[in-house]
């Protein structure tokens, strides 16, 4: 941009108002000197200020540091990544960084391949000397104030104990362990214990049905399941152990189930298979030598929905994933200048059943020596003030949640916020879906007092950690934009043919080079990994998202461009919901699309065609809804079910979802060309049927 060389004089107040919204480009002189600002329009100012403090100076250096990181990466990428790798403790430091290729001929993702380390050592042992007595996990239960905190020393001891329990039950390096747990410290303990002995965990969200749990256990070949008697959510109980029993009728490869007592509710324990957590741990020694792992040894498998077929087992490995969760936690949520990471209390509200819970409840914070909150409740229990009451009571300083939660709480009104003193909060974050300006403003004003920066982090299960996000204090934000790539991340927009689009443009979001946190494979199906992500736009990783880049270079994620819908920040493949509906004996065929939803972001709209001669009814709708709940889980329940006489198909028999999406969005007048349909009359029938659905 152009530089206006006439100095503008600003005072402390003006500086404070600008500091989170203006991009500070250069410190021209030192303290009390001159620096230049970019007001977001690309116009640069030279600014002289006499009234800023140490913290503000530090912020200028943060911007400098970020630019220096990017420059170092551009000069010598491998040198940069090896220097960043020093953030971790390695038993064998790697000599090589990126050996990845997106090309079909020598395809593969590999980072730091000759390095060796252990994730639990990085999250625990290395903090013991300086932080042994500092809280690591601050647990908040379903009932307000039901909680406890575990120091790094206590967590280390529990992890070692549980690692010994796993070993005593025959679990060895490389074996898969399924976790079906509430949001309790024991869940993190089990994850870290797996990491300690080199077992591969696969966490299954506690809200998933026994069928979904069985599918995942079978797919990853888990031989061991960790669960609790019951979970509690919003005062209600979830029969976790009973669900496991049900899943194991089909998933017969499981040898043992370890059960922690959460509620004391009744469970049936099968002799020779089921063990109580407390009893097993009481008998276990509390020291356990960590297994030395190769950087590319698997750390975990986490299932996520795609546009086709069953959920994919996303596999992350040891070195790259840990570096990415560690580095991004520090860049986005790290301490302010002159402060220690433990001065903050970090609360990420995600469940550990999702990637956000893996990277920013457990691995990223603990690797950095932070204090991380684990919350086992829901935002509206006992009332819609819960998150704010709890933040105030615990003294949370960094709060990270999903736009859907913000929208839901915003609708409840400010009276749930105002009674609580949120002055401890200094930083806010969002993840999971685009945030709309109205929710952004409310979050900023009501929760962030109009002062806290909002870190909008774009990423995916597949990316391991954030890729596009503002670095607080260094990146000027625009509400609704995830802003710029983090250092070393290379997003590009391409058109339908894969041609790169320059400047301000809208297109498909791809990444042109690997980063350490990238997934390594789809468990058990490497070919599917390549096909899903690298075949659409050869030579690049295709995210499945669309995005826009504005004239200032800011990225705005516009949402999925494939058949994945995002319901309350949870990813769902339309194909999964369809195959659940198809299981009903009266259903001939179902097609599912997303629809706009005020709170959930997207809702689920199902077009259901019944067998010839069958009539749709309210009772059948209820049956179909409960079928989906049983097969997948409550989060997949359709919002609207419309019974239809036919589905819009091409002559080759492919459902034209574009048309269904328009109908579900209430834009029947914008359907466009339907000449390629086998039977264009179908569209008219669908439109006529639209007033009746519920
Ligand atoms: C971390 C996580 C990934 C999909 C992703 C995109 C959407 C995530 C976003 C966002 C706009 C953001 N998404 N963060 N869209 N702005 N800040 O959510 O992983 O469950 O795998 O979902 O979520 O569509 O492709 P995951």
PDB file of N, CA, C and O and ligand atoms in Angstrom, residues 302-305 314 354-356 360 400 403 430-435 455-463 465-466 468 480-482 509 541 543-546 556-562 564 566 569-571, ligand 1:
ATOM      1  N   UNK A 302      -9.187 -40.676  14.487  1.00  0.00           N
ATOM      2  CA  UNK A 302     -10.428 -39.997  14.851  1.00  0.00           C
ATOM      3  C   UNK A 302     -11.335 -40.021  13.626  1.00  0.00           C
ATOM      4  O   UNK A 302     -10.918 -39.617  12.540  1.00  0.00           O
ATOM      5  N   UNK A 303     -12.551 -40.495  13.814  1.00  0.00           N
ATOM      6  CA  UNK A 303     -13.456 -40.653  12.668  1.00  0.00           C
ATOM      7  C   UNK A 303     -14.152 -39.349  12.340  1.00  0.00           C
ATOM      8  O   UNK A 303     -14.580 -38.614  13.221  1.00  0.00           O
ATOM      9  N   UNK A 304     -14.239 -39.064  11.040  1.00  0.00           N
ATOM     10  CA  UNK A 304     -14.942 -37.860  10.620  1.00  0.00           C
ATOM     11  C   UNK A 304     -15.705 -38.139   9.343  1.00  0.00           C
ATOM     12  O   UNK A 304     -15.372 -39.046   8.591  1.00  0.00           O
ATOM     13  N   UNK A 305     -16.746 -37.331   9.130  1.00  0.00           N
ATOM     14  CA  UNK A 305     -17.634 -37.572   7.998  1.00  0.00           C
ATOM     15  C   UNK A 305     -17.084 -36.995   6.721  1.00  0.00           C
ATOM     16  O   UNK A 305     -16.498 -35.917   6.710  1.00  0.00           O
ATOM     17  N   UNK A 314      -9.415 -40.795  10.400  1.00  0.00           N
ATOM     18  CA  UNK A 314      -8.313 -39.869  10.147  1.00  0.00           C
ATOM     19  C   UNK A 314      -7.150 -40.226  11.081  1.00  0.00           C
ATOM     20  O   UNK A 314      -7.327 -40.275  12.298  1.00  0.00           O
ATOM     21  N   UNK A 354     -14.199 -34.722  19.479  1.00  0.00           N
ATOM     22  CA  UNK A 354     -13.914 -34.013  18.226  1.00  0.00           C
ATOM     23  C   UNK A 354     -12.442 -33.600  18.207  1.00  0.00           C
ATOM     24  O   UNK A 354     -11.779 -33.544  19.248  1.00  0.00           O
ATOM     25  N   UNK A 355     -11.963 -33.240  17.043  1.00  0.00           N
ATOM     26  CA  UNK A 355     -10.549 -32.886  16.924  1.00  0.00           C
ATOM     27  C   UNK A 355     -10.209 -31.663  17.781  1.00  0.00           C
ATOM     28  O   UNK A 355      -9.115 -31.577  18.343  1.00  0.00           O
ATOM     29  N   UNK A 356     -11.146 -30.728  17.918  1.00  0.00           N
ATOM     30  CA  UNK A 356     -10.853 -29.527  18.699  1.00  0.00           C
ATOM     31  C   UNK A 356     -10.536 -29.908  20.151  1.00  0.00           C
ATOM     32  O   UNK A 356      -9.644 -29.330  20.776  1.00  0.00           O
ATOM     33  N   UNK A 360      -6.953 -28.825  21.407  1.00  0.00           N
ATOM     34  CA  UNK A 360      -6.986 -27.626  22.242  1.00  0.00           C
ATOM     35  C   UNK A 360      -7.655 -27.803  23.607  1.00  0.00           C
ATOM     36  O   UNK A 360      -7.854 -26.827  24.323  1.00  0.00           O
ATOM     37  N   UNK A 400     -12.749 -20.280  24.210  1.00  0.00           N
ATOM     38  CA  UNK A 400     -12.738 -20.740  22.821  1.00  0.00           C
ATOM     39  C   UNK A 400     -13.952 -21.621  22.597  1.00  0.00           C
ATOM     40  O   UNK A 400     -14.115 -22.645  23.269  1.00  0.00           O
ATOM     41  N   UNK A 403     -19.418 -20.966  17.001  1.00  0.00           N
ATOM     42  CA  UNK A 403     -20.445 -19.973  16.705  1.00  0.00           C
ATOM     43  C   UNK A 403     -21.861 -20.431  17.049  1.00  0.00           C
ATOM     44  O   UNK A 403     -22.673 -19.630  17.504  1.00  0.00           O
ATOM     45  N   UNK A 430     -13.103 -18.659  18.189  1.00  0.00           N
ATOM     46  CA  UNK A 430     -14.207 -19.428  17.612  1.00  0.00           C
ATOM     47  C   UNK A 430     -13.652 -20.470  16.654  1.00  0.00           C
ATOM     48  O   UNK A 430     -12.579 -20.306  16.093  1.00  0.00           O
ATOM     49  N   UNK A 431     -14.424 -21.518  16.458  1.00  0.00           N
ATOM     50  CA  UNK A 431     -14.023 -22.616  15.570  1.00  0.00           C
ATOM     51  C   UNK A 431     -15.249 -23.417  15.147  1.00  0.00           C
ATOM     52  O   UNK A 431     -16.217 -23.489  15.886  1.00  0.00           O
ATOM     53  N   UNK A 432     -15.171 -23.996  13.969  1.00  0.00           N
ATOM     54  CA  UNK A 432     -16.181 -24.978  13.577  1.00  0.00           C
ATOM     55  C   UNK A 432     -17.019 -24.593  12.386  1.00  0.00           C
ATOM     56  O   UNK A 432     -17.494 -25.443  11.655  1.00  0.00           O
ATOM     57  N   UNK A 433     -17.237 -23.315  12.200  1.00  0.00           N
ATOM     58  CA  UNK A 433     -18.059 -22.842  11.091  1.00  0.00           C
ATOM     59  C   UNK A 433     -17.848 -21.338  10.967  1.00  0.00           C
ATOM     60  O   UNK A 433     -17.298 -20.708  11.873  1.00  0.00           O
ATOM     61  N   UNK A 434     -18.295 -20.770   9.861  1.00  0.00           N
ATOM     62  CA  UNK A 434     -18.149 -19.317   9.741  1.00  0.00           C
ATOM     63  C   UNK A 434     -18.981 -18.629  10.819  1.00  0.00           C
ATOM     64  O   UNK A 434     -20.055 -19.109  11.177  1.00  0.00           O
ATOM     65  N   UNK A 435     -18.474 -17.530  11.369  1.00  0.00           N
ATOM     66  CA  UNK A 435     -19.267 -16.792  12.353  1.00  0.00           C
ATOM     67  C   UNK A 435     -19.928 -15.601  11.657  1.00  0.00           C
ATOM     68  O   UNK A 435     -19.279 -14.855  10.929  1.00  0.00           O
ATOM     69  N   UNK A 455     -10.261 -14.572  17.948  1.00  0.00           N
ATOM     70  CA  UNK A 455      -9.435 -15.407  17.089  1.00  0.00           C
ATOM     71  C   UNK A 455     -10.351 -16.418  16.402  1.00  0.00           C
ATOM     72  O   UNK A 455     -10.834 -17.350  17.028  1.00  0.00           O
ATOM     73  N   UNK A 456     -10.624 -16.187  15.127  1.00  0.00           N
ATOM     74  CA  UNK A 456     -11.494 -17.071  14.346  1.00  0.00           C
ATOM     75  C   UNK A 456     -10.591 -18.079  13.643  1.00  0.00           C
ATOM     76  O   UNK A 456      -9.852 -17.736  12.731  1.00  0.00           O
ATOM     77  N   UNK A 457     -10.641 -19.330  14.102  1.00  0.00           N
ATOM     78  CA  UNK A 457      -9.676 -20.322  13.631  1.00  0.00           C
ATOM     79  C   UNK A 457     -10.309 -21.265  12.622  1.00  0.00           C
ATOM     80  O   UNK A 457     -11.250 -21.989  12.944  1.00  0.00           O
ATOM     81  N   UNK A 458      -9.797 -21.260  11.411  1.00  0.00           N
ATOM     82  CA  UNK A 458     -10.285 -22.217  10.414  1.00  0.00           C
ATOM     83  C   UNK A 458      -9.364 -23.422  10.365  1.00  0.00           C
ATOM     84  O   UNK A 458      -8.146 -23.264  10.199  1.00  0.00           O
ATOM     85  N   UNK A 459      -9.934 -24.590  10.495  1.00  0.00           N
ATOM     86  CA  UNK A 459      -9.167 -25.825  10.344  1.00  0.00           C
ATOM     87  C   UNK A 459     -10.100 -27.007  10.284  1.00  0.00           C
ATOM     88  O   UNK A 459     -11.310 -26.840  10.236  1.00  0.00           O
ATOM     89  N   UNK A 460      -9.551 -28.211  10.267  1.00  0.00           N
ATOM     90  CA  UNK A 460     -10.338 -29.424  10.063  1.00  0.00           C
ATOM     91  C   UNK A 460      -9.728 -30.582  10.858  1.00  0.00           C
ATOM     92  O   UNK A 460      -8.547 -30.526  11.220  1.00  0.00           O
ATOM     93  N   UNK A 461     -10.512 -31.632  11.037  1.00  0.00           N
ATOM     94  CA  UNK A 461      -9.975 -32.852  11.650  1.00  0.00           C
ATOM     95  C   UNK A 461      -8.683 -33.259  10.927  1.00  0.00           C
ATOM     96  O   UNK A 461      -7.705 -33.658  11.552  1.00  0.00           O
ATOM     97  N   UNK A 462      -8.709 -33.117   9.628  1.00  0.00           N
ATOM     98  CA  UNK A 462      -7.592 -33.545   8.789  1.00  0.00           C
ATOM     99  C   UNK A 462      -6.341 -32.689   8.972  1.00  0.00           C
ATOM    100  O   UNK A 462      -5.236 -33.127   8.660  1.00  0.00           O
ATOM    101  N   UNK A 463      -6.504 -31.446   9.437  1.00  0.00           N
ATOM    102  CA  UNK A 463      -5.357 -30.534   9.480  1.00  0.00           C
ATOM    103  C   UNK A 463      -4.656 -30.551  10.842  1.00  0.00           C
ATOM    104  O   UNK A 463      -3.605 -29.930  10.985  1.00  0.00           O
ATOM    105  N   UNK A 465      -4.616 -28.987  13.460  1.00  0.00           N
ATOM    106  CA  UNK A 465      -4.690 -27.751  14.235  1.00  0.00           C
ATOM    107  C   UNK A 465      -5.020 -26.609  13.280  1.00  0.00           C
ATOM    108  O   UNK A 465      -5.159 -26.822  12.062  1.00  0.00           O
ATOM    109  N   UNK A 466      -5.118 -25.402  13.827  1.00  0.00           N
ATOM    110  CA  UNK A 466      -5.528 -24.240  13.041  1.00  0.00           C
ATOM    111  C   UNK A 466      -4.554 -23.974  11.886  1.00  0.00           C
ATOM    112  O   UNK A 466      -3.339 -24.119  12.042  1.00  0.00           O
ATOM    113  N   UNK A 468      -5.689 -21.289   9.236  1.00  0.00           N
ATOM    114  CA  UNK A 468      -5.938 -19.890   8.907  1.00  0.00           C
ATOM    115  C   UNK A 468      -6.568 -19.251  10.135  1.00  0.00           C
ATOM    116  O   UNK A 468      -7.629 -19.692  10.599  1.00  0.00           O
ATOM    117  N   UNK A 480     -15.865 -12.145  10.909  1.00  0.00           N
ATOM    118  CA  UNK A 480     -16.326 -13.151   9.957  1.00  0.00           C
ATOM    119  C   UNK A 480     -15.222 -13.707   9.083  1.00  0.00           C
ATOM    120  O   UNK A 480     -15.436 -14.665   8.352  1.00  0.00           O
ATOM    121  N   UNK A 481     -14.041 -13.110   9.172  1.00  0.00           N
ATOM    122  CA  UNK A 481     -12.924 -13.614   8.381  1.00  0.00           C
ATOM    123  C   UNK A 481     -11.925 -14.314   9.296  1.00  0.00           C
ATOM    124  O   UNK A 481     -11.591 -13.802  10.361  1.00  0.00           O
ATOM    125  N   UNK A 482     -11.423 -15.473   8.840  1.00  0.00           N
ATOM    126  CA  UNK A 482     -10.368 -16.167   9.600  1.00  0.00           C
ATOM    127  C   UNK A 482      -9.010 -15.533   9.285  1.00  0.00           C
ATOM    128  O   UNK A 482      -7.987 -16.007   9.759  1.00  0.00           O
ATOM    129  N   UNK A 509     -10.981 -23.976  -1.810  1.00  0.00           N
ATOM    130  CA  UNK A 509      -9.806 -23.766  -0.966  1.00  0.00           C
ATOM    131  C   UNK A 509      -8.912 -25.011  -0.976  1.00  0.00           C
ATOM    132  O   UNK A 509      -9.350 -26.101  -0.598  1.00  0.00           O
ATOM    133  N   UNK A 541      -3.832 -30.384  -1.776  1.00  0.00           N
ATOM    134  CA  UNK A 541      -4.773 -30.963  -0.815  1.00  0.00           C
ATOM    135  C   UNK A 541      -6.067 -30.161  -0.904  1.00  0.00           C
ATOM    136  O   UNK A 541      -6.071 -28.939  -0.681  1.00  0.00           O
ATOM    137  N   UNK A 543      -9.586 -29.097   0.506  1.00  0.00           N
ATOM    138  CA  UNK A 543     -10.197 -29.047   1.835  1.00  0.00           C
ATOM    139  C   UNK A 543     -11.676 -29.426   1.846  1.00  0.00           C
ATOM    140  O   UNK A 543     -12.219 -29.716   2.907  1.00  0.00           O
ATOM    141  N   UNK A 544     -12.340 -29.329   0.678  1.00  0.00           N
ATOM    142  CA  UNK A 544     -13.793 -29.504   0.655  1.00  0.00           C
ATOM    143  C   UNK A 544     -14.530 -28.215   0.956  1.00  0.00           C
ATOM    144  O   UNK A 544     -15.752 -28.155   0.897  1.00  0.00           O
ATOM    145  N   UNK A 545     -13.781 -27.160   1.281  1.00  0.00           N
ATOM    146  CA  UNK A 545     -14.390 -25.863   1.588  1.00  0.00           C
ATOM    147  C   UNK A 545     -14.245 -24.895   0.412  1.00  0.00           C
ATOM    148  O   UNK A 545     -13.296 -24.978  -0.363  1.00  0.00           O
ATOM    149  N   UNK A 546     -15.197 -23.973   0.344  1.00  0.00           N
ATOM    150  CA  UNK A 546     -15.074 -22.842  -0.560  1.00  0.00           C
ATOM    151  C   UNK A 546     -14.605 -21.637   0.240  1.00  0.00           C
ATOM    152  O   UNK A 546     -14.814 -21.576   1.453  1.00  0.00           O
ATOM    153  N   UNK A 556     -12.101 -15.562   3.654  1.00  0.00           N
ATOM    154  CA  UNK A 556     -13.446 -15.712   4.216  1.00  0.00           C
ATOM    155  C   UNK A 556     -13.930 -17.094   3.796  1.00  0.00           C
ATOM    156  O   UNK A 556     -14.120 -17.335   2.598  1.00  0.00           O
ATOM    157  N   UNK A 557     -14.088 -17.988   4.762  1.00  0.00           N
ATOM    158  CA  UNK A 557     -14.543 -19.343   4.429  1.00  0.00           C
ATOM    159  C   UNK A 557     -16.042 -19.272   4.156  1.00  0.00           C
ATOM    160  O   UNK A 557     -16.800 -18.747   4.974  1.00  0.00           O
ATOM    161  N   UNK A 558     -16.474 -19.821   3.031  1.00  0.00           N
ATOM    162  CA  UNK A 558     -17.899 -19.726   2.700  1.00  0.00           C
ATOM    163  C   UNK A 558     -18.653 -21.002   3.035  1.00  0.00           C
ATOM    164  O   UNK A 558     -19.872 -21.025   2.973  1.00  0.00           O
ATOM    165  N   UNK A 559     -17.954 -22.080   3.382  1.00  0.00           N
ATOM    166  CA  UNK A 559     -18.636 -23.326   3.762  1.00  0.00           C
ATOM    167  C   UNK A 559     -18.276 -24.458   2.811  1.00  0.00           C
ATOM    168  O   UNK A 559     -17.528 -24.281   1.872  1.00  0.00           O
ATOM    169  N   UNK A 560     -18.833 -25.629   3.080  1.00  0.00           N
ATOM    170  CA  UNK A 560     -18.484 -26.816   2.305  1.00  0.00           C
ATOM    171  C   UNK A 560     -19.011 -26.714   0.883  1.00  0.00           C
ATOM    172  O   UNK A 560     -20.111 -26.222   0.648  1.00  0.00           O
ATOM    173  N   UNK A 561     -18.223 -27.219  -0.023  1.00  0.00           N
ATOM    174  CA  UNK A 561     -18.684 -27.279  -1.408  1.00  0.00           C
ATOM    175  C   UNK A 561     -18.997 -28.730  -1.791  1.00  0.00           C
ATOM    176  O   UNK A 561     -19.324 -29.011  -2.932  1.00  0.00           O
ATOM    177  N   UNK A 562     -18.869 -29.647  -0.816  1.00  0.00           N
ATOM    178  CA  UNK A 562     -19.204 -31.042  -1.110  1.00  0.00           C
ATOM    179  C   UNK A 562     -20.458 -31.438  -0.334  1.00  0.00           C
ATOM    180  O   UNK A 562     -21.148 -30.598   0.210  1.00  0.00           O
ATOM    181  N   UNK A 564     -21.070 -32.472   2.488  1.00  0.00           N
ATOM    182  CA  UNK A 564     -20.904 -32.532   3.931  1.00  0.00           C
ATOM    183  C   UNK A 564     -21.681 -31.352   4.488  1.00  0.00           C
ATOM    184  O   UNK A 564     -21.621 -30.254   3.949  1.00  0.00           O
ATOM    185  N   UNK A 566     -22.785 -29.032   8.039  1.00  0.00           N
ATOM    186  CA  UNK A 566     -22.182 -28.632   9.294  1.00  0.00           C
ATOM    187  C   UNK A 566     -23.302 -28.236  10.249  1.00  0.00           C
ATOM    188  O   UNK A 566     -23.838 -27.138  10.187  1.00  0.00           O
ATOM    189  N   UNK A 569     -21.700 -27.046  14.158  1.00  0.00           N
ATOM    190  CA  UNK A 569     -20.255 -27.263  14.185  1.00  0.00           C
ATOM    191  C   UNK A 569     -19.859 -28.733  14.079  1.00  0.00           C
ATOM    192  O   UNK A 569     -18.685 -29.057  14.114  1.00  0.00           O
ATOM    193  N   UNK A 570     -20.846 -29.623  13.957  1.00  0.00           N
ATOM    194  CA  UNK A 570     -20.524 -31.048  13.797  1.00  0.00           C
ATOM    195  C   UNK A 570     -20.654 -31.441  12.343  1.00  0.00           C
ATOM    196  O   UNK A 570     -21.656 -31.170  11.702  1.00  0.00           O
ATOM    197  N   UNK A 571     -19.654 -32.123  11.856  1.00  0.00           N
ATOM    198  CA  UNK A 571     -19.655 -32.540  10.457  1.00  0.00           C
ATOM    199  C   UNK A 571     -20.488 -33.784  10.250  1.00  0.00           C
ATOM    200  O   UNK A 571     -20.390 -34.732  11.002  1.00  0.00           O
TER     201      UNK A 571
HETATM  202  C1  LIG B   1     -11.917 -27.931  13.648  1.00  0.00           C
HETATM  203  C2  LIG B   1     -13.133 -28.477  13.007  1.00  0.00           C
HETATM  204  C3  LIG B   1     -14.099 -28.919   9.579  1.00  0.00           C
HETATM  205  C4  LIG B   1     -14.995 -28.022   8.760  1.00  0.00           C
HETATM  206  C5  LIG B   1     -14.230 -27.195   7.768  1.00  0.00           C
HETATM  207  C6  LIG B   1     -15.137 -26.000   7.599  1.00  0.00           C
HETATM  208  C7  LIG B   1     -15.714 -25.792   8.978  1.00  0.00           C
HETATM  209  C8  LIG B   1     -14.120 -25.065  10.805  1.00  0.00           C
HETATM  210  C9  LIG B   1     -14.175 -22.900  10.597  1.00  0.00           C
HETATM  211  C10 LIG B   1     -14.998 -23.465   9.599  1.00  0.00           C
HETATM  212  C11 LIG B   1     -15.481 -21.357   8.793  1.00  0.00           C
HETATM  213  C12 LIG B   1     -14.065 -21.466  10.654  1.00  0.00           C
HETATM  214  N1  LIG B   1     -14.948 -24.808   9.762  1.00  0.00           N
HETATM  215  N2  LIG B   1     -13.659 -23.911  11.312  1.00  0.00           N
HETATM  216  N3  LIG B   1     -15.643 -22.691   8.699  1.00  0.00           N
HETATM  217  N4  LIG B   1     -14.731 -20.738   9.718  1.00  0.00           N
HETATM  218  N5  LIG B   1     -13.332 -20.831  11.595  1.00  0.00           N
HETATM  219  O1  LIG B   1     -14.187 -27.878  13.057  1.00  0.00           O
HETATM  220  O2  LIG B   1     -12.970 -29.683  12.356  1.00  0.00           O
HETATM  221  O3  LIG B   1     -15.112 -31.030  12.586  1.00  0.00           O
HETATM  222  O4  LIG B   1     -13.340 -31.581  10.872  1.00  0.00           O
HETATM  223  O5  LIG B   1     -14.822 -29.577  10.602  1.00  0.00           O
HETATM  224  O6  LIG B   1     -15.645 -27.087   9.604  1.00  0.00           O
HETATM  225  O7  LIG B   1     -16.176 -26.299   6.707  1.00  0.00           O
HETATM  226  O8  LIG B   1     -14.013 -27.923   6.575  1.00  0.00           O
HETATM  227  P1  LIG B   1     -14.082 -30.534  11.625  1.00  0.00           P
END
